[in-house]
PDB file of C-alpha atoms in Angstrom:
ATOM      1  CA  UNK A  17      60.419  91.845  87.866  1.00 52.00           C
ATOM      2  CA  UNK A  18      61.955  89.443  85.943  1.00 58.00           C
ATOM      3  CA  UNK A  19      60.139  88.173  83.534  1.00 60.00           C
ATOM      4  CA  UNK A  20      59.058  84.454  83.831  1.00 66.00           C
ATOM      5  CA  UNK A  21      60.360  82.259  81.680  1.00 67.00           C
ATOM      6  CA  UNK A  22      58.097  80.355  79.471  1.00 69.00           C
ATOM      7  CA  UNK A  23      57.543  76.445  80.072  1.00 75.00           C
ATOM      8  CA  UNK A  24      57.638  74.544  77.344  1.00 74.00           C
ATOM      9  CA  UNK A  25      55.562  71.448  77.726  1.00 72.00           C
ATOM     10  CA  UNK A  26      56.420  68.127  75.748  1.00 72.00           C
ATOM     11  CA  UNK A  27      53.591  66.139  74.858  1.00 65.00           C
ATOM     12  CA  UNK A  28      54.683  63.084  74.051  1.00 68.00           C
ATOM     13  CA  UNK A  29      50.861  61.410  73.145  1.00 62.00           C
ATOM     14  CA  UNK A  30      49.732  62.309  70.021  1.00 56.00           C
ATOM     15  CA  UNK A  31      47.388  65.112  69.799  1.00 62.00           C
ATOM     16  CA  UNK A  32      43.323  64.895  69.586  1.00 69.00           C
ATOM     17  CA  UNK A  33      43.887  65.543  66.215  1.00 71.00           C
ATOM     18  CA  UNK A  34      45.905  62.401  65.101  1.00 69.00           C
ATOM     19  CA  UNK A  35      43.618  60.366  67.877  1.00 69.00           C
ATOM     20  CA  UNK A  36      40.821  61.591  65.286  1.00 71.00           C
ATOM     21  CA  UNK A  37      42.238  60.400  62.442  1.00 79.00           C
ATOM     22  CA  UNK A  38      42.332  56.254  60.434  1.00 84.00           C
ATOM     23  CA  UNK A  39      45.888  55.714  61.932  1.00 85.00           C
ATOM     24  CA  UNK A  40      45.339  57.444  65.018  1.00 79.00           C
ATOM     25  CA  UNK A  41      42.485  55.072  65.774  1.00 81.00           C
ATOM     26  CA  UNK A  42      44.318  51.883  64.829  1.00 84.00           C
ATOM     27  CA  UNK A  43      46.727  52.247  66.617  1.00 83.00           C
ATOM     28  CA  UNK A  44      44.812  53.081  69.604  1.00 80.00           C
ATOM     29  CA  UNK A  45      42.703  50.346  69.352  1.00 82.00           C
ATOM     30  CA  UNK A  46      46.096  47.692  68.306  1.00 82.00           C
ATOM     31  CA  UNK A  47      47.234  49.140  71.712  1.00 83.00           C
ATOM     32  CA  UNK A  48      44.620  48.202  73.772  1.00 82.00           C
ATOM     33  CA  UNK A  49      43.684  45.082  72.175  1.00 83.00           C
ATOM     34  CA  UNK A  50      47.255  43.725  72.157  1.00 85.00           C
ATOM     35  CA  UNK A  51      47.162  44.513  75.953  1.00 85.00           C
ATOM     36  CA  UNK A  52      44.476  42.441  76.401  1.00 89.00           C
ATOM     37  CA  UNK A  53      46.081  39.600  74.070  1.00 89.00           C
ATOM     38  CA  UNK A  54      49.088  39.369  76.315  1.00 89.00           C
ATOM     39  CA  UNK A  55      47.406  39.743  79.427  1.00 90.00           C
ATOM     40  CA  UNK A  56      44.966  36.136  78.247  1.00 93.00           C
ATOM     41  CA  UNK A  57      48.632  34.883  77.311  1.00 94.00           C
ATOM     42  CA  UNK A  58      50.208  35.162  80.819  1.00 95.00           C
ATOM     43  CA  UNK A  59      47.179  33.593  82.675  1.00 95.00           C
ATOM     44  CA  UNK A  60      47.158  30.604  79.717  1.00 96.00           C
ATOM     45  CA  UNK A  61      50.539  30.160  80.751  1.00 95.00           C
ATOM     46  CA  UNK A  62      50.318  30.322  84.193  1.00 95.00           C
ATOM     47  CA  UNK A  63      47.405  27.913  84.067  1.00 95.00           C
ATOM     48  CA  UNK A  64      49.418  25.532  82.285  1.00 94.00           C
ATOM     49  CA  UNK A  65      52.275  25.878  85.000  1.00 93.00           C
ATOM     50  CA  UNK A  66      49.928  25.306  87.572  1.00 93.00           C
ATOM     51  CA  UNK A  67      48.022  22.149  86.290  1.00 93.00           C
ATOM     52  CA  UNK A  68      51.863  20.459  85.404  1.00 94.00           C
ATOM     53  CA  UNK A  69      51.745  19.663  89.044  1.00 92.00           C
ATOM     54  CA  UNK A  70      48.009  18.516  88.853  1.00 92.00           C
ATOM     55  CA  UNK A  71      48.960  16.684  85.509  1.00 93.00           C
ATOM     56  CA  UNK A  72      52.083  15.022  87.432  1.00 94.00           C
ATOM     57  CA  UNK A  73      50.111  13.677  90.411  1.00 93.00           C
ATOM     58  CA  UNK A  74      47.701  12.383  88.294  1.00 95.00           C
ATOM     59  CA  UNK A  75      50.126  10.486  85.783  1.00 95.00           C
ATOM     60  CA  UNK A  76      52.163   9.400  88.878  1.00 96.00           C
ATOM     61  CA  UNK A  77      48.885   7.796  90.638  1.00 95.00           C
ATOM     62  CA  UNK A  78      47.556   6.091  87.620  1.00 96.00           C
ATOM     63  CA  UNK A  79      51.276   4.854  87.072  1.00 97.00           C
ATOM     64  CA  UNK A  80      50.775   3.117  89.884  1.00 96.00           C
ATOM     65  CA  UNK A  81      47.717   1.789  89.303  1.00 96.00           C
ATOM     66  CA  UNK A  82      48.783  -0.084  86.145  1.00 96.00           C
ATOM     67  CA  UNK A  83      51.881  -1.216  87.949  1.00 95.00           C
ATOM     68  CA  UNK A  84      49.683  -2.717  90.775  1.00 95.00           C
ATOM     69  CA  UNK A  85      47.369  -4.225  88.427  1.00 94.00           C
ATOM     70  CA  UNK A  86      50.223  -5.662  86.220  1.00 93.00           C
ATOM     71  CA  UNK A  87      51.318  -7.721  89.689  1.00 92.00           C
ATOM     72  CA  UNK A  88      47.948  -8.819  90.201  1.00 91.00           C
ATOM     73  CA  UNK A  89      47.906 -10.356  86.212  1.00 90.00           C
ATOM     74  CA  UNK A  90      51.191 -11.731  86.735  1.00 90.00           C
ATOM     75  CA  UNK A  91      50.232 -13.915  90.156  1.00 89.00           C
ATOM     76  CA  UNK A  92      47.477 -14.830  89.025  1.00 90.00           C
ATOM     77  CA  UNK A  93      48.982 -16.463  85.565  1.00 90.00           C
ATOM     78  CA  UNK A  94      49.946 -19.607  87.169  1.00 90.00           C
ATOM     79  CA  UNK A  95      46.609 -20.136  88.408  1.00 91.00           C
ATOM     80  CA  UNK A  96      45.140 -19.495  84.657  1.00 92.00           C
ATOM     81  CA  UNK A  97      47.555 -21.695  82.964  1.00 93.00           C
ATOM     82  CA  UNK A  98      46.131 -24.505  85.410  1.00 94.00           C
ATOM     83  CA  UNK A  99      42.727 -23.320  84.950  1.00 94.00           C
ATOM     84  CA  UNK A 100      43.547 -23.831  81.012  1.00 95.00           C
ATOM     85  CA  UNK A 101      44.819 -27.068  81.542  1.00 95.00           C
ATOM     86  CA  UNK A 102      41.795 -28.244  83.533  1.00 95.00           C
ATOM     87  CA  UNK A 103      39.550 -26.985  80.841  1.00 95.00           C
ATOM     88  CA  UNK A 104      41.860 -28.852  78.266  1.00 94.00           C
ATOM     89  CA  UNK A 105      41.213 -32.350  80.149  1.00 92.00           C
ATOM     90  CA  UNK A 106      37.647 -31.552  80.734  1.00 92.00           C
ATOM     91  CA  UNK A 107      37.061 -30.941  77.231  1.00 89.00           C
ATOM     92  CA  UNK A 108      38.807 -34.643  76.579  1.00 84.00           C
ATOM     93  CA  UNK A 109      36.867 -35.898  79.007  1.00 81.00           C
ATOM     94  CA  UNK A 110      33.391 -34.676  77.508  1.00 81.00           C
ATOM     95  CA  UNK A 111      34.547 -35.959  74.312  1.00 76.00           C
ATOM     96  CA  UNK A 112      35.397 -39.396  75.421  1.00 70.00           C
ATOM     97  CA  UNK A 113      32.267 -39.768  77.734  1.00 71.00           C
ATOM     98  CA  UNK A 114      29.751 -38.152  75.231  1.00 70.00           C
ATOM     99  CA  UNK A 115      29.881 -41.074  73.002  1.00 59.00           C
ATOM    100  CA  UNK A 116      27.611 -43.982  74.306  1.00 52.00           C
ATOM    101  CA  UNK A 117      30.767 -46.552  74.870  1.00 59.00           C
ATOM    102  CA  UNK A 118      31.008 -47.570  78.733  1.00 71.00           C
ATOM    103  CA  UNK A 119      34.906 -47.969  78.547  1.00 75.00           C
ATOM    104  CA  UNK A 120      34.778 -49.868  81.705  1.00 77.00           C
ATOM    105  CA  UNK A 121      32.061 -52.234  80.496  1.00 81.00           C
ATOM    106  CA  UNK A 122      35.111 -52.865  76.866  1.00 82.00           C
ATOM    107  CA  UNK A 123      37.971 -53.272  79.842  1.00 84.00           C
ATOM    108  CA  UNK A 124      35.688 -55.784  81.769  1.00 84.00           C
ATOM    109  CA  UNK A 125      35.100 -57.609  78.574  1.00 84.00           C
ATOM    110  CA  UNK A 126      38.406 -57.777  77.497  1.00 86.00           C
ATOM    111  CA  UNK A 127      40.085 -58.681  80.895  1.00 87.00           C
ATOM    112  CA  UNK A 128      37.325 -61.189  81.706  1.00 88.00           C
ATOM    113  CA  UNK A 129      38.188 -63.420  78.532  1.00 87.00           C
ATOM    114  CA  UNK A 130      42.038 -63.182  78.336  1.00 90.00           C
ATOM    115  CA  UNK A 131      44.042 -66.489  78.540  1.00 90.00           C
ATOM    116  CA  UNK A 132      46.463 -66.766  80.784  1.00 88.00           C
ATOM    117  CA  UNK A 133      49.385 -66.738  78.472  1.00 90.00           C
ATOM    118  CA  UNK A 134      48.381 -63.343  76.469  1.00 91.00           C
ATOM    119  CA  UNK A 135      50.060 -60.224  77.807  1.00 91.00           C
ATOM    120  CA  UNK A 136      48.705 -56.946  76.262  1.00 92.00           C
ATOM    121  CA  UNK A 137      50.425 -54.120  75.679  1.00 92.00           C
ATOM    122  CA  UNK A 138      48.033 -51.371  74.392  1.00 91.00           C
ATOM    123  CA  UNK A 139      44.630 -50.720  73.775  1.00 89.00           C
ATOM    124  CA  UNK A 140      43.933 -48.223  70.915  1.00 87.00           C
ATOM    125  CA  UNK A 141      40.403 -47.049  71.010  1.00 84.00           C
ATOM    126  CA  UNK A 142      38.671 -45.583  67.478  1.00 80.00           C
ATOM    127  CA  UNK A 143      35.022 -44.073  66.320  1.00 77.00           C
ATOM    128  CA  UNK A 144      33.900 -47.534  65.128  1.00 81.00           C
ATOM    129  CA  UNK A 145      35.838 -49.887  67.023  1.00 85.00           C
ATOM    130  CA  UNK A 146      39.231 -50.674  68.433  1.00 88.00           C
ATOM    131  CA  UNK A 147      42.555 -52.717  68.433  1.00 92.00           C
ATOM    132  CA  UNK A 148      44.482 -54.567  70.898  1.00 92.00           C
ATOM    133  CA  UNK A 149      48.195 -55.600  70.620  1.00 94.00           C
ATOM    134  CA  UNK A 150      49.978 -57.723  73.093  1.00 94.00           C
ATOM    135  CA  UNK A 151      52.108 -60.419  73.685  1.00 93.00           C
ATOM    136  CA  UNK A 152      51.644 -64.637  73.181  1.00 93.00           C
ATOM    137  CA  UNK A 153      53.958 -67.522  73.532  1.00 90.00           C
ATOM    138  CA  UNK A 154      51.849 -69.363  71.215  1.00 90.00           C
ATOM    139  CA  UNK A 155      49.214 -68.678  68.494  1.00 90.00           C
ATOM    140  CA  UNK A 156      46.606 -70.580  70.221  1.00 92.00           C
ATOM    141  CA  UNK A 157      46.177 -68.182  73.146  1.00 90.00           C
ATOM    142  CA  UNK A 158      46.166 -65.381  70.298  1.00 90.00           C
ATOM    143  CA  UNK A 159      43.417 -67.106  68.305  1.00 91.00           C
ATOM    144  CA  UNK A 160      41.698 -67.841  71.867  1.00 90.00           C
ATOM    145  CA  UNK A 161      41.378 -64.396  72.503  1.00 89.00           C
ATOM    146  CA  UNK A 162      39.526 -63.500  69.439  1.00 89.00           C
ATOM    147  CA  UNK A 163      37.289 -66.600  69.733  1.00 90.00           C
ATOM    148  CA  UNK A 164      36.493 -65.625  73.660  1.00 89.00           C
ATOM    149  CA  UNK A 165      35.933 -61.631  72.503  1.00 87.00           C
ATOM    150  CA  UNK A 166      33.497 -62.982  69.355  1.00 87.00           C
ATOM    151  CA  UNK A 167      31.212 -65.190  71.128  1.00 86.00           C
ATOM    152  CA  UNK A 168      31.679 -64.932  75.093  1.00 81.00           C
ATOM    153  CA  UNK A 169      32.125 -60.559  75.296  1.00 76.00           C
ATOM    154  CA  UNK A 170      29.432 -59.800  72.145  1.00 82.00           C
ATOM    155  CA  UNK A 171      32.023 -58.473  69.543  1.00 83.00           C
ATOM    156  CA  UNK A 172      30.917 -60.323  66.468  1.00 85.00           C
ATOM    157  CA  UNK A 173      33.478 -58.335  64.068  1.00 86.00           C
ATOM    158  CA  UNK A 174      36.882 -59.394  65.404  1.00 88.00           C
ATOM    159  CA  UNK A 175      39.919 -59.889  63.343  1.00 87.00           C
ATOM    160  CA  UNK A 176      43.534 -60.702  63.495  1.00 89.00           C
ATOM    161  CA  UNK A 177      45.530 -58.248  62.118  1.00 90.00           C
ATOM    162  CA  UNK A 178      48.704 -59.316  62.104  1.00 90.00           C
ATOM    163  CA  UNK A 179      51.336 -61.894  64.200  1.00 91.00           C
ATOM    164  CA  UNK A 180      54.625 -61.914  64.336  1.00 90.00           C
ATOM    165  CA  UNK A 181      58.242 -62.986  66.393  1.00 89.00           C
ATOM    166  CA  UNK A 182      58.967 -60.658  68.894  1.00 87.00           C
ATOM    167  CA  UNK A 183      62.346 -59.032  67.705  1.00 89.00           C
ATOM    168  CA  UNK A 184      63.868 -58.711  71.516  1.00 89.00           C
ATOM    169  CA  UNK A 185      62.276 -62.557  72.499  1.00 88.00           C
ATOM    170  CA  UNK A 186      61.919 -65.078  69.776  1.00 87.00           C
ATOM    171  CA  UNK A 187      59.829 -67.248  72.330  1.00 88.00           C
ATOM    172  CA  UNK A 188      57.323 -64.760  72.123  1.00 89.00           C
ATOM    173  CA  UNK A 189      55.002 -63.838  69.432  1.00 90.00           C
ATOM    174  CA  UNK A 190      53.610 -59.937  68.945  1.00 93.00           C
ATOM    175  CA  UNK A 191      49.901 -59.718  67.717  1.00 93.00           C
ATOM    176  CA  UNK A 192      47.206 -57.067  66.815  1.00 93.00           C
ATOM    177  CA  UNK A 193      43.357 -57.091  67.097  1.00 92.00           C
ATOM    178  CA  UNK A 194      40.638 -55.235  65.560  1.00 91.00           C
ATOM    179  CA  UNK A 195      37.399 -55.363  67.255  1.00 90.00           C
ATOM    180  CA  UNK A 196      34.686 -53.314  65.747  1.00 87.00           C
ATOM    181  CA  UNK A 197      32.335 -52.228  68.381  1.00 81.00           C
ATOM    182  CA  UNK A 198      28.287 -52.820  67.771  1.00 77.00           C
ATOM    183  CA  UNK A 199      26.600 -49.931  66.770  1.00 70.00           C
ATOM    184  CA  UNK A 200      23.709 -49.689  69.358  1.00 61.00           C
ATOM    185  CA  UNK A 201      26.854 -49.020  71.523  1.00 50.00           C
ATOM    186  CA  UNK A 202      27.854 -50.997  74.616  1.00 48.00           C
TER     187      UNK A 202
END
């Protein structure tokens, strides 16, 4: 018989005795442990793949939220611009009626004791009293006026502050008021 040949085995893993030793066991345990390492890397980045489509739906949906609320703020900023606007002549309002003149009582007075030939032009109204300008053909009427607003409308404190030829119609003559108002009010 032939004799057998001998098998040589290669061992290629280190031998119990290098397993035993400092090395040995560092690297054994680097192997493992790095095994584990990149396996928790490939499901972190998988995960992170996965929830970029989540991540994308979301951002799209809330994208489109702000872009429908952005149309709702811009139709509705005609309506606040009004809204402003009505507060602004509210608050005018509340300031002119607060104070205890009756405007329509000072009109009545002054438009009950105009003479015929006076023609006013404005009507300035102030804390403590007021002044009227207008138009006269003579300085009768003007002084008229005054006299008629002193003793007939209750408005002992009123003065005239100025006359003078109308620059566009000499005929006519230009005039101011002041009228201080009482202070119990009107």
């Amino acid at each position: 018989m032939a004799a057998r040949k001998k098998q040589s085995l290669i061992n290629l893993l280190p031998s119990e005795e290098f397993a035993g030793s400092t090395t040995g066991r560092a690297l054994a345990w680097a192997l493992s442990t790095f095994r584990y390492i990149v396996i928790v890397t490939e499901l972190v980045v998988i995960l992170a793949f996965i929830s970029r489509f989540w991540l994308d739906a979301q951002n799209q949906s809330l994208r489109e939220e702000i872009e429908q609320k952005q149309a709702l703020i811009a139709s509705s900023s005609d309506f606040e611009k009004e809204f402003k606007e009505v507060q602004k002549r509210l608050t005018v309002y509340k300031t002119l009626t607060k104070d205890s003149l009756s405007f329509s009582k000072i009109f009545t007075d002054i438009s009950t004791n105009i003479p015929d030939d006076v023609l006013l032009s404005t009507i300035t109204f102030f804390e403590t009293g007021l002044t009227i300008e207008g138009f006269s053909s003579n300085e009768r009427s003007i002084v008229q006026l005054a006299v008629n607003l002193e003793k007939n409308a209750g408005y002992p404190d009123t003065s005239v502050a100025s006359v003078s030829t109308n620059k566009e119609d000499p005929s006519l003559l230009e005039f101011s008021l002041n009228v201080a108002l009482p202070k119990e009010g009107i």
